[in-house]
mmCIF file of C-alpha atoms and ligand atoms in Angstrom:
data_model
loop_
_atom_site.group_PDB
_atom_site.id
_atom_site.type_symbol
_atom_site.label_atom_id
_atom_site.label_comp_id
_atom_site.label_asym_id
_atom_site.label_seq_id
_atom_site.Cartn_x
_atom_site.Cartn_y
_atom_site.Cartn_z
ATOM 1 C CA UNK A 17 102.903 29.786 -18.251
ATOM 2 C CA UNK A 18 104.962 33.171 -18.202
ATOM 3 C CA UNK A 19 107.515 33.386 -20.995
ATOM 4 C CA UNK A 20 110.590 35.697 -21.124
ATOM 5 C CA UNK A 21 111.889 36.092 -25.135
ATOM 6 C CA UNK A 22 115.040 37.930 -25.577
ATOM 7 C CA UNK A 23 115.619 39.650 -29.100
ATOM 8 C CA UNK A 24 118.725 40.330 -30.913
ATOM 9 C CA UNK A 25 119.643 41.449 -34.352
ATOM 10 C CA UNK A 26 123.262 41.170 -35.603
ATOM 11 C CA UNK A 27 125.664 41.474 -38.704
ATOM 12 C CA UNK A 28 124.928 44.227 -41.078
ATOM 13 C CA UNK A 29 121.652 46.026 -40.879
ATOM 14 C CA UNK A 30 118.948 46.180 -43.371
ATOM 15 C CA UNK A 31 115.079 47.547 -44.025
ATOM 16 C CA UNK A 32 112.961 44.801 -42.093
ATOM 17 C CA UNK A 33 114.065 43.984 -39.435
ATOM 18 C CA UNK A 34 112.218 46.353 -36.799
ATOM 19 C CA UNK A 35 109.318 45.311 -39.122
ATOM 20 C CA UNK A 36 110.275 41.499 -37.701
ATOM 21 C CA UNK A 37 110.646 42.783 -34.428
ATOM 22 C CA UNK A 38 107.388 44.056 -34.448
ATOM 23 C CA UNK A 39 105.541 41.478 -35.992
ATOM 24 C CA UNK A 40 106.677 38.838 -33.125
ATOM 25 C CA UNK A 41 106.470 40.856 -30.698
ATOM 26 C CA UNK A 42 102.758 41.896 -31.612
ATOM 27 C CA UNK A 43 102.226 37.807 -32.086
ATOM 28 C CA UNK A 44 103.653 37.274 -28.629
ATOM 29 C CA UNK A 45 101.544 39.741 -26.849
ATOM 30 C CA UNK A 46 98.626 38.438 -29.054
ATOM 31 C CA UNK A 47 98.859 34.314 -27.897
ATOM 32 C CA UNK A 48 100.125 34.718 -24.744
ATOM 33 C CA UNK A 49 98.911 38.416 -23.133
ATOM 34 C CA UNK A 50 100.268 38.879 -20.082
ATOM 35 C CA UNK A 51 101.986 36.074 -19.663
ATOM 36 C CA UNK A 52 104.806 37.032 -22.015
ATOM 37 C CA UNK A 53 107.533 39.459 -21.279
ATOM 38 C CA UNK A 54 110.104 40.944 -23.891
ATOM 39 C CA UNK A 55 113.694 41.306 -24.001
ATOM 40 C CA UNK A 56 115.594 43.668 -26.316
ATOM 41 C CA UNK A 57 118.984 42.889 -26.478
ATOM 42 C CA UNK A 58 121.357 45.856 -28.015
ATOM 43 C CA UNK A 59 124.111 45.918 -30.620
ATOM 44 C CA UNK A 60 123.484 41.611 -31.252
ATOM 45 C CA UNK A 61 125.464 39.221 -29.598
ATOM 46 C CA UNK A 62 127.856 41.658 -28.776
ATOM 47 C CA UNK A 63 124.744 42.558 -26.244
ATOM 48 C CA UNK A 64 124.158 39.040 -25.284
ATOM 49 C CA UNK A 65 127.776 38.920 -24.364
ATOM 50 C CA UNK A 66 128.269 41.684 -22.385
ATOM 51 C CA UNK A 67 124.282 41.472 -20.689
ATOM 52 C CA UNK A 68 122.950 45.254 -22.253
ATOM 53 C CA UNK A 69 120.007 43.419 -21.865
ATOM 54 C CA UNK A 70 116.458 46.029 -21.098
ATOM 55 C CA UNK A 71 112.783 44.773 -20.500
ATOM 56 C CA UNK A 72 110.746 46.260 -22.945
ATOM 57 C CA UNK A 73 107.014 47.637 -22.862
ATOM 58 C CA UNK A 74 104.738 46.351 -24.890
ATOM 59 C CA UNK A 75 104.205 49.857 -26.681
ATOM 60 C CA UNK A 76 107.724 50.236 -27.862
ATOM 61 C CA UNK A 77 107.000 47.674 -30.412
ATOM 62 C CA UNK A 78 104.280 50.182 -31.772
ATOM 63 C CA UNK A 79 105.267 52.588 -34.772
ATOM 64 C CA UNK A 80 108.623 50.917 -36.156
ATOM 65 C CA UNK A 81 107.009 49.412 -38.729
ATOM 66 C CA UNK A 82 108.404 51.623 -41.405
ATOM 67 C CA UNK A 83 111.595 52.297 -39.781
ATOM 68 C CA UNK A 84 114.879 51.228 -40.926
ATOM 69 C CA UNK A 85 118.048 50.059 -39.608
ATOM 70 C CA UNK A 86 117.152 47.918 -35.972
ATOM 71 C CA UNK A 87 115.866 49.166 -32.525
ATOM 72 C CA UNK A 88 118.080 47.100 -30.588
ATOM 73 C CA UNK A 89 121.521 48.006 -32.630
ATOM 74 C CA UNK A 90 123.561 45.925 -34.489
ATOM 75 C CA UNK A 91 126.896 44.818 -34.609
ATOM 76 C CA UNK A 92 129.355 42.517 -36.171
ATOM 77 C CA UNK A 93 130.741 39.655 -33.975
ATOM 78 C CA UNK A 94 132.421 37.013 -36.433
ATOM 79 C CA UNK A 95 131.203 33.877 -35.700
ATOM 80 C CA UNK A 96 134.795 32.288 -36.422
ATOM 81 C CA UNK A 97 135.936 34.842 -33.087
ATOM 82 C CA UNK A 98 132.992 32.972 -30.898
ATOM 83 C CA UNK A 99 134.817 30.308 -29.663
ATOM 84 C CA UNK A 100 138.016 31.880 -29.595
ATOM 85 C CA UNK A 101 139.198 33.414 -25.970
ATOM 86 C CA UNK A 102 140.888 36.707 -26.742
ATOM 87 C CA UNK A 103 143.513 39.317 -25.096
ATOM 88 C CA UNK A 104 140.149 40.358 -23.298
ATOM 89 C CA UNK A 105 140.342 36.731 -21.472
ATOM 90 C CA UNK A 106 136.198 36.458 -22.457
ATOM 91 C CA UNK A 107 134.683 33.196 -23.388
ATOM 92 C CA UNK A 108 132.109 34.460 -25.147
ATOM 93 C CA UNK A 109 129.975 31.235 -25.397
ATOM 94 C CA UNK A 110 129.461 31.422 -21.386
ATOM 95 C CA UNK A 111 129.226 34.835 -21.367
ATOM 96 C CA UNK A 112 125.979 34.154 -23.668
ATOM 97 C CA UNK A 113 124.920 31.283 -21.561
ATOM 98 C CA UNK A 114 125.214 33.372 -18.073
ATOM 99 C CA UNK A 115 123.461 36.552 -19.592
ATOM 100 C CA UNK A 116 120.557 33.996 -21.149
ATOM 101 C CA UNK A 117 119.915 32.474 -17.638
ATOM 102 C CA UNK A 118 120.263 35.996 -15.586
ATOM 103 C CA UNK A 119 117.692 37.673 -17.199
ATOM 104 C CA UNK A 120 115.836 34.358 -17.225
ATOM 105 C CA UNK A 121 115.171 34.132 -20.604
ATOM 106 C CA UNK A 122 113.212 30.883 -22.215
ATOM 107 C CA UNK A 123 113.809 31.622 -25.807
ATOM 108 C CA UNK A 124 116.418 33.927 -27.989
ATOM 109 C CA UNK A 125 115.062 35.201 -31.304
ATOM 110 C CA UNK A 126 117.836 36.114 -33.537
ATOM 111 C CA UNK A 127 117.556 38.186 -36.617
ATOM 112 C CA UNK A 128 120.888 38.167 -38.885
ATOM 113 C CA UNK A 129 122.563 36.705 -41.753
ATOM 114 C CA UNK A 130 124.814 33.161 -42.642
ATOM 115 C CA UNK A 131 127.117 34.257 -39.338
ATOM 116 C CA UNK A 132 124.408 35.263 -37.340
ATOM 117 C CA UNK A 133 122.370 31.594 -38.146
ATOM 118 C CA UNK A 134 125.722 29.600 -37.304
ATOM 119 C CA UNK A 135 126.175 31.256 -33.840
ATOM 120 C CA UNK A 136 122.314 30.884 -33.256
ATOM 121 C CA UNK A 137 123.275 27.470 -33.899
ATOM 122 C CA UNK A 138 126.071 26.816 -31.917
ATOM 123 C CA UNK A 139 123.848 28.362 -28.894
ATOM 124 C CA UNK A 140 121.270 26.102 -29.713
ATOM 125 C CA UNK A 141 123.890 22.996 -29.415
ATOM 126 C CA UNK A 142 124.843 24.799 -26.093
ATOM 127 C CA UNK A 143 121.060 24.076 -24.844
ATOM 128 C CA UNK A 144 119.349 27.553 -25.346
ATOM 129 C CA UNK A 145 116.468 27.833 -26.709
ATOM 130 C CA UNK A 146 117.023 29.382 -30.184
ATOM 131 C CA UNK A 147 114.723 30.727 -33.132
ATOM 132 C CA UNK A 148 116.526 32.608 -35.982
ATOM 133 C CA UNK A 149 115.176 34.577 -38.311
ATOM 134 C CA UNK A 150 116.553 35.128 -41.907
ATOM 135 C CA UNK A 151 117.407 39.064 -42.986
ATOM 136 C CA UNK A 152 120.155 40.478 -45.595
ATOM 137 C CA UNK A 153 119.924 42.047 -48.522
ATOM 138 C CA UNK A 154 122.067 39.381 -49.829
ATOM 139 C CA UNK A 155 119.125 36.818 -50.311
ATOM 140 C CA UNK A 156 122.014 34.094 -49.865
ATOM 141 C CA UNK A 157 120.616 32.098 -46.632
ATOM 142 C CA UNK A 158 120.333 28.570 -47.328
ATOM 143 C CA UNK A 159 116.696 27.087 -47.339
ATOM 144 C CA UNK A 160 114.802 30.399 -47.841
ATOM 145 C CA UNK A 161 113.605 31.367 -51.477
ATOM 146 C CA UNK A 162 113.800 35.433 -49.707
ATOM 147 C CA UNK A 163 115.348 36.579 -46.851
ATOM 148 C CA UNK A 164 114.012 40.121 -45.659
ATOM 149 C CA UNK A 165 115.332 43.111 -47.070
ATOM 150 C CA UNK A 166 116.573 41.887 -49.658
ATOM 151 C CA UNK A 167 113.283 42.896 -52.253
ATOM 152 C CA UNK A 168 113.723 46.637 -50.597
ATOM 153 C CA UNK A 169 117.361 46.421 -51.808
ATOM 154 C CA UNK A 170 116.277 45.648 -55.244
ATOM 155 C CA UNK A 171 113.740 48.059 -55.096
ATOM 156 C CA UNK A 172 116.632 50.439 -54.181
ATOM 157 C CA UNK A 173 119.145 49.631 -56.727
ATOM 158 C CA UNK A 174 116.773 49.280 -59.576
ATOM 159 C CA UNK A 175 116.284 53.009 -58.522
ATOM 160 C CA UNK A 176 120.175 53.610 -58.417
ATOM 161 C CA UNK A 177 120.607 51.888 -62.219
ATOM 162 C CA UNK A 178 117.070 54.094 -63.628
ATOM 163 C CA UNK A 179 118.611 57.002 -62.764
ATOM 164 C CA UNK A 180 122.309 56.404 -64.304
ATOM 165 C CA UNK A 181 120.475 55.273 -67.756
ATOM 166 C CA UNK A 182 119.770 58.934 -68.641
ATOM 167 C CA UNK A 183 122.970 60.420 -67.622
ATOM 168 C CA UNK A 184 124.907 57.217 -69.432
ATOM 169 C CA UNK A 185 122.543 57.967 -72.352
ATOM 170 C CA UNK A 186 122.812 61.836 -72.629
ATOM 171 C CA UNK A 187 126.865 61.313 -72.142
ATOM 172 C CA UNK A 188 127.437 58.061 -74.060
ATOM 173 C CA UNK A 189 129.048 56.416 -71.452
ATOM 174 C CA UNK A 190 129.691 52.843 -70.144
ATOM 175 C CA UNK A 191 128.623 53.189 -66.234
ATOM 176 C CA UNK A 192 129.145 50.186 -63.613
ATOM 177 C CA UNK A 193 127.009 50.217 -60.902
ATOM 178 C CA UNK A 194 128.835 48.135 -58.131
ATOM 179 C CA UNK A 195 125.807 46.185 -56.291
ATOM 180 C CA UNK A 196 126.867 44.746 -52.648
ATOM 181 C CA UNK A 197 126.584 41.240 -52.711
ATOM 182 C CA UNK A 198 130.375 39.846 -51.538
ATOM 183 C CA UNK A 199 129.670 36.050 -52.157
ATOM 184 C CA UNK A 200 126.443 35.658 -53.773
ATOM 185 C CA UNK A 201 125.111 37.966 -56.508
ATOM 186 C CA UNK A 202 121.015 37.393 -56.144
ATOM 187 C CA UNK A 203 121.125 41.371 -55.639
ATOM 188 C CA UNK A 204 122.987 42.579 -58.817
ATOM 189 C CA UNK A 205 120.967 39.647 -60.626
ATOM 190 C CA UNK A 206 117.602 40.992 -59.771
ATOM 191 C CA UNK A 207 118.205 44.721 -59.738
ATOM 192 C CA UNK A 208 120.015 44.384 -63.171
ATOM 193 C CA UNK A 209 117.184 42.559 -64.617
ATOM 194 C CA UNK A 210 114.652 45.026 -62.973
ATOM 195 C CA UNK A 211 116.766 47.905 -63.761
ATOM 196 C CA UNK A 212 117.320 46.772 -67.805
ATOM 197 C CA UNK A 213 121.188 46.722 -67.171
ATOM 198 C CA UNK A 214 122.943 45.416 -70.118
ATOM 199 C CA UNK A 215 125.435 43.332 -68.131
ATOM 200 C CA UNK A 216 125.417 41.674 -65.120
ATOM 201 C CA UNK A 217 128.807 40.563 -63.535
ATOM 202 C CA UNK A 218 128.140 38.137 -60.931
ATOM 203 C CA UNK A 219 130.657 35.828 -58.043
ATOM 204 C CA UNK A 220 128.947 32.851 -59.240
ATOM 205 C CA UNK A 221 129.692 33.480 -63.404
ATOM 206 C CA UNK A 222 133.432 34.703 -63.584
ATOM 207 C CA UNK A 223 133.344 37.202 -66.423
ATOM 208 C CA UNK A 224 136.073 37.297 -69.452
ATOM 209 C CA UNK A 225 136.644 40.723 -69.672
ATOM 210 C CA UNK A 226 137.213 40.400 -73.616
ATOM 211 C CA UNK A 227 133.506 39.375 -73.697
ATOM 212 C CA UNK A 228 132.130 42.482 -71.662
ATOM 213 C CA UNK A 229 134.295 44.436 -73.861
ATOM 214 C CA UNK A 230 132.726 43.116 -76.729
ATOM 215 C CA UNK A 231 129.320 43.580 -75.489
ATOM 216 C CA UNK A 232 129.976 46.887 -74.929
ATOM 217 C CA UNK A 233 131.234 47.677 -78.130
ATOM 218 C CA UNK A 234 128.011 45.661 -80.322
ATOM 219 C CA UNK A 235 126.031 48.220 -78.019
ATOM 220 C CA UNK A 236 128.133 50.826 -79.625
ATOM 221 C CA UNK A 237 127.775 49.733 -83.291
ATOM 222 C CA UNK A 238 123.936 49.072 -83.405
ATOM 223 C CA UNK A 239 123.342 52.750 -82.340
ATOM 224 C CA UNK A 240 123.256 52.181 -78.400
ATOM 225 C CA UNK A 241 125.944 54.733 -77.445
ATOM 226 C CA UNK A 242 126.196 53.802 -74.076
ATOM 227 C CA UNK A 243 125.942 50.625 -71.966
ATOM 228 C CA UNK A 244 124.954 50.072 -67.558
ATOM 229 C CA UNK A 245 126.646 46.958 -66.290
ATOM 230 C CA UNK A 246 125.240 45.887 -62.509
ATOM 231 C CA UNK A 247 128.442 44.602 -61.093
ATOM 232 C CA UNK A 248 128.463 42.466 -57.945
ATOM 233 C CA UNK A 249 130.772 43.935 -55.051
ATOM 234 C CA UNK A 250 131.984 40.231 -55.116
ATOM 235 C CA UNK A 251 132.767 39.420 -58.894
ATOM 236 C CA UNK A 252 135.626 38.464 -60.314
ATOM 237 C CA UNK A 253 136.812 36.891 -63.594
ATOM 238 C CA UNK A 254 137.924 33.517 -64.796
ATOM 239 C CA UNK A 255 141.389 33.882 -63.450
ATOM 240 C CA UNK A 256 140.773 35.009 -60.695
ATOM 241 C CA UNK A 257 138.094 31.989 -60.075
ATOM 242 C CA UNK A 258 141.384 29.591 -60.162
ATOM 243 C CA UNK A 259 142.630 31.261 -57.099
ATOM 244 C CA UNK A 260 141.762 30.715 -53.530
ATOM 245 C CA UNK A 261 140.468 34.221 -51.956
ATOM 246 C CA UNK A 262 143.508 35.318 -50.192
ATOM 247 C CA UNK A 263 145.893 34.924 -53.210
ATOM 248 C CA UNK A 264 142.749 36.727 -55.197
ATOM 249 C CA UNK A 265 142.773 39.520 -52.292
ATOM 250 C CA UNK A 266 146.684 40.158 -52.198
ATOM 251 C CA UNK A 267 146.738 40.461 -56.386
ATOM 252 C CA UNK A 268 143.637 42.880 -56.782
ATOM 253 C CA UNK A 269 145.630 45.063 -53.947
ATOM 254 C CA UNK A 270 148.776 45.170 -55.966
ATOM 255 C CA UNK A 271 146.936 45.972 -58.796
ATOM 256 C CA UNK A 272 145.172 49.061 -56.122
ATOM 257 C CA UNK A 273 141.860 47.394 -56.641
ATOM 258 C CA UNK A 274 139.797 45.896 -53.789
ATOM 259 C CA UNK A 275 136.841 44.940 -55.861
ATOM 260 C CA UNK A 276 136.669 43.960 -59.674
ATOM 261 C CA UNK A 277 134.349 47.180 -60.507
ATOM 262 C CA UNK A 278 136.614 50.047 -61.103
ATOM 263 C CA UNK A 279 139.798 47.467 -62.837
ATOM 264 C CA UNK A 280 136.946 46.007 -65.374
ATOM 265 C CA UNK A 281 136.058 49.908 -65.992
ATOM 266 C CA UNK A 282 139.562 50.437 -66.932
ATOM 267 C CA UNK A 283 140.117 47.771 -69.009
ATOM 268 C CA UNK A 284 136.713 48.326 -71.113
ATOM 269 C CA UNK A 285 138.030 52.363 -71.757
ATOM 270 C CA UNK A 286 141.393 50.928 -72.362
ATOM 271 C CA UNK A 287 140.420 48.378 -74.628
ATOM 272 C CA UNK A 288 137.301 49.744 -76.278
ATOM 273 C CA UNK A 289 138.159 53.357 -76.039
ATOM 274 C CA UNK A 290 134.488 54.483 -74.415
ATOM 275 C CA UNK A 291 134.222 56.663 -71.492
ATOM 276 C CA UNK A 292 133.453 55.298 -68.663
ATOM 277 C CA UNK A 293 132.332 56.260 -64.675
ATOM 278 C CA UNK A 294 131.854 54.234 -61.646
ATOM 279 C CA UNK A 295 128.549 54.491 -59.429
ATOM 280 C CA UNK A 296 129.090 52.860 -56.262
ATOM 281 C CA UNK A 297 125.323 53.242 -54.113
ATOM 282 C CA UNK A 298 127.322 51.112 -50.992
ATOM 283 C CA UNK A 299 125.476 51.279 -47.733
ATOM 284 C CA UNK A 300 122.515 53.165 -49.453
ATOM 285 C CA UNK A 301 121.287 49.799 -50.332
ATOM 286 C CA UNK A 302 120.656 48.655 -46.962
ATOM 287 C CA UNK A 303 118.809 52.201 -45.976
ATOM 288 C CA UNK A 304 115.493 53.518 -45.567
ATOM 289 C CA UNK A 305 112.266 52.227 -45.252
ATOM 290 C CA UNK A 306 111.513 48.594 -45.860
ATOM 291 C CA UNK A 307 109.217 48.331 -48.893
ATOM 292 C CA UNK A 308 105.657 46.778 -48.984
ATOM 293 C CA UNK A 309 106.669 43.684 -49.849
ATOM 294 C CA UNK A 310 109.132 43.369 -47.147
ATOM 295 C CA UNK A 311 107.037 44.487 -44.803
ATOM 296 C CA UNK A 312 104.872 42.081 -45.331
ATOM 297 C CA UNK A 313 107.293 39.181 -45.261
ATOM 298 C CA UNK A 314 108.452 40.508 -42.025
ATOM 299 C CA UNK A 315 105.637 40.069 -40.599
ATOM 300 C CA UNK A 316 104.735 36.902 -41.605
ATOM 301 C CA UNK A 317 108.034 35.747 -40.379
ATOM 302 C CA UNK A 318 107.747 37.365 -37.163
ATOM 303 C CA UNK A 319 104.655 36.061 -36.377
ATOM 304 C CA UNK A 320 105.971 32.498 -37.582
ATOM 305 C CA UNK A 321 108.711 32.732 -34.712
ATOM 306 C CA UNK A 322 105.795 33.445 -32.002
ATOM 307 C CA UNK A 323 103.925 30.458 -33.510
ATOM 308 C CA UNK A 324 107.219 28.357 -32.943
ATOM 309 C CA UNK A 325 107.733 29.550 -29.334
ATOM 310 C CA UNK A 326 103.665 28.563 -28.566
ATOM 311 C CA UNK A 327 105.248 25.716 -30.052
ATOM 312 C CA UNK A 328 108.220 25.082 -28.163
ATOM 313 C CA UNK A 329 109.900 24.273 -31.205
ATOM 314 C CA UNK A 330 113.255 25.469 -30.557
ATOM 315 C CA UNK A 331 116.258 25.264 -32.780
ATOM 316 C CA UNK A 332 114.952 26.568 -36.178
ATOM 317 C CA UNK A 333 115.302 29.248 -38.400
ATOM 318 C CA UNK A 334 112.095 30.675 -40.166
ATOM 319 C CA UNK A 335 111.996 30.390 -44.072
ATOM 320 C CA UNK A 336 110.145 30.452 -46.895
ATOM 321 C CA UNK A 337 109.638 27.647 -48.986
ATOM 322 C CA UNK A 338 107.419 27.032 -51.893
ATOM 323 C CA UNK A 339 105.443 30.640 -51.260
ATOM 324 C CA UNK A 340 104.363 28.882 -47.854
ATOM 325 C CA UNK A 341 106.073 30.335 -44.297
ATOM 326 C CA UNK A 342 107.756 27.596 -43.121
ATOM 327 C CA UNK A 343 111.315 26.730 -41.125
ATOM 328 C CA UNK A 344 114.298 24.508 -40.971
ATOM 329 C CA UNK A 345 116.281 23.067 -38.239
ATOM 330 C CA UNK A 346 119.431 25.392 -37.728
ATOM 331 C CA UNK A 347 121.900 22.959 -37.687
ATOM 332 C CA UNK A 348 120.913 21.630 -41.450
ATOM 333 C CA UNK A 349 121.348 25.052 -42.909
ATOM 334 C CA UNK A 350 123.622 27.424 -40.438
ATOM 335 C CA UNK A 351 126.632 28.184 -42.647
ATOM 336 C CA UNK A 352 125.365 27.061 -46.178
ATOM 337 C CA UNK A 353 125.499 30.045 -48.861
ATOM 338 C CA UNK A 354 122.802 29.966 -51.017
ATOM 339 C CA UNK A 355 124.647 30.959 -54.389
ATOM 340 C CA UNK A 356 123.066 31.977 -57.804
ATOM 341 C CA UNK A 357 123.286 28.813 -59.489
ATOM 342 C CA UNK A 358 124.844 28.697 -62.855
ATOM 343 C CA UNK A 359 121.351 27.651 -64.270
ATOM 344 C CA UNK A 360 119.049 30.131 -62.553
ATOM 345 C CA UNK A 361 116.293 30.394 -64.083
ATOM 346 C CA UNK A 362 116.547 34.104 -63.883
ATOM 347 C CA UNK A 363 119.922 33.959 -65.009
ATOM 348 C CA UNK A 364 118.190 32.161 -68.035
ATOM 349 C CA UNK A 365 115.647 34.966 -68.023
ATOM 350 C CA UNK A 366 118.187 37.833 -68.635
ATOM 351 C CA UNK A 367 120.310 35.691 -71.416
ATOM 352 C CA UNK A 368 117.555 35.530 -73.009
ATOM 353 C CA UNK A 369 116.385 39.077 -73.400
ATOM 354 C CA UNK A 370 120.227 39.171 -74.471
ATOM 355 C CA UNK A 371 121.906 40.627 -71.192
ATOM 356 C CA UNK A 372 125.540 39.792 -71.195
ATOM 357 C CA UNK A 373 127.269 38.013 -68.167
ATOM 358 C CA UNK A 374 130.485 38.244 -69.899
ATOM 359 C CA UNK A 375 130.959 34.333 -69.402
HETATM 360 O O1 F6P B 419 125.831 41.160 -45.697
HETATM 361 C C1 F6P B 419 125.244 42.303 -46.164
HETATM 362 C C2 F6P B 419 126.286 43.257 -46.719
HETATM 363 O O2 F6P B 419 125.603 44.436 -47.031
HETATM 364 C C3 F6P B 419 127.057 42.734 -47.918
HETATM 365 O O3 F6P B 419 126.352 42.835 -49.119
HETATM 366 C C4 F6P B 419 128.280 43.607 -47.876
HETATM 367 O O4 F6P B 419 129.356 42.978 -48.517
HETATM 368 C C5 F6P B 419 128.518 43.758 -46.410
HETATM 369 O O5 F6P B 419 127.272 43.573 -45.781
HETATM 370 C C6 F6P B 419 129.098 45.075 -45.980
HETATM 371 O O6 F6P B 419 129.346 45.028 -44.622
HETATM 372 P P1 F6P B 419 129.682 46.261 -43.690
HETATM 373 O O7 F6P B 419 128.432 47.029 -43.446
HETATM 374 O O8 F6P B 419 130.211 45.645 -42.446
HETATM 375 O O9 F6P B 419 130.686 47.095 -44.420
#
């Protein structure tokens, strides 16, 4: 039985996912020889949508294991936009569904994000023949303990906070790192814990800036002349928590803020008198090379997605769960956020080593 897989990767890049690529794509040719043929669709469903569709050989798949950023191209197509016929007069959603049966495919493997799992999904309720596969650095996909690229992110912004703990320490300064992480803070969480920041500021714990200021100042008086908070691109504080995210949006950018970052390092010089700097790493976090643990996870997810298509099991999104590779139907967790829970038990963890979440 001859199989044609088409391949996309879409939202916002990260280190993995020509590691994925690779790893189902080496599956594939491994089950099913010559029988299988290999689709790379460019710039995600952007691609799908406008056919820049190219047959691939079998040795292109060969040496990207290291490589960052994604093969095919990536691009952002909001998911709320899919269904939504613009000024260029496209449905989008048959534009999909004619490029899927012109180049004859029998499955789609899509790598992305939350958006990227809810359009898989809707194609899958369409009738194609869907496998997604879970990447960001955001680690906020429902039903998966990891997501790829996010432990390479950590990796990276542990770096990013070692290296600001001398230069804080030699200047006695407060420095906030701002992590990315828009809804869900698992990055900041993890990188500040790894990185021995002595705040984290998460979305999911609004802070009270009184009580970072505070920390910040007990550093100050036991000796510790300067402080590192981790930051979340996404926090915000206990006011802001009562509004909805528009209201929250229109305020910061009265104040001239977009995120909380640079207005909470204000406030703590203002109120606390301590110099302080802003480190913001951005888009570093989501370059380079993925690291050895994401490689291997790639892999193992990749090859999970070939297993599914030997399978015919269409309609799921690989995951881990419980340290096993495993998968869940798309429509039961396309469009979930997996948050840091209040309770997390590495939230717990850095409380009790006495890191401050300002809550
Ligand atoms: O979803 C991953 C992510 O890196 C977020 O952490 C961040 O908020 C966003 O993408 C940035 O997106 P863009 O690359 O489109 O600016």
């Amino acid at each position: 039985m001859k199989r044609r897989i088409g391949i996309l990767t879409s939202g916002g890049d990260c280190p993995g996912l020509n590691a994925t690529i690779r790893g189902a794509a080496k599956a594939c040719y491994q089950q099913f020889g010559n029988d299988v043929e290999i689709v790379g669709i460019n710039d995600g469903y952007y691609g799908l949508i406008n056919n820049l569709c190219r047959e691939m050989n079998q040795s292109e798949f060969s040496g990207i294991l290291t490589a960052g950023g994604t093969i095919f191209g990536t691009k952002r197509t909001p998911f709320k936009m899919m269904q939504v016929v613009e000024e260029d007069n496209i449905d989008k959603v048959k534009m999909m569904k004619e490029t899927y049966k012109k180049q004859k495919l029998d499955c789609l493997l899509t790598l992305g994000g939350n958006g990227t799992h809810k359009t898989a999904n809707l194609l899958s309720s369409e009738g194609l023949n869907v496998i997604g596969l879970p990447k960001t650095i955001d680690n906020d996909i429902w039903g998966t303990s990891v997501t790829f690229g996010f432990h390479t992110a950590v990796d990276t912004a542990t770096d990013v906070i070692d290296r600001l703990h001398s230069t804080a320490n030699s200047h006695g300064r407060i420095i906030l790192v701002e992590i990315m992480g828009n809804k869900a803070g698992w990055l900041a969480l993890y990188s500040g814990v790894a990185g021995g920041a002595d705040m984290i500021v998460l979305p999911e714990i609004p802070y009270d800036i009184d009580k970072l200021c505070a920390a910040c100042e007990n550093r100050n008086k036991s000796g510790k002349g300067f402080s590192i908070l981790a930051v979340a691109e996404g926090a915000f504080d206990k006011a802001e928590a009562k509004m909805k995210k528009k209201e929250r949006t229109r305020k910061r950018a009265e104040q001239g803020y977009t995120t909380a970052t640079n207005r909470i390092a204000k406030q703590i010089e203002a109120s606390t008198g301590l110099e302080t700097r802003v480190c913001v790493p951005g888009h570093m976090l989501r370059g380079g090379s993925p690291s050895a643990y994401d490689r291997v996870l790639a892999t193992q997810f990749g090859v999970r997605a070939a297993q599914l298509i030997n399978e015919e099991k269409y309609g799921y999104a690989v995951a881990m769960k419980n340290d096993k590779v495993s998968e869940n139907k798309l429509k039961d967790i396309a469009g979930i956020t997996k948050f840091v829970p209040e309770n997390d038990q590495m939230v717990k963890t850095a409380k009790d080593i006495g890191i401050s979440f300002g809550d």
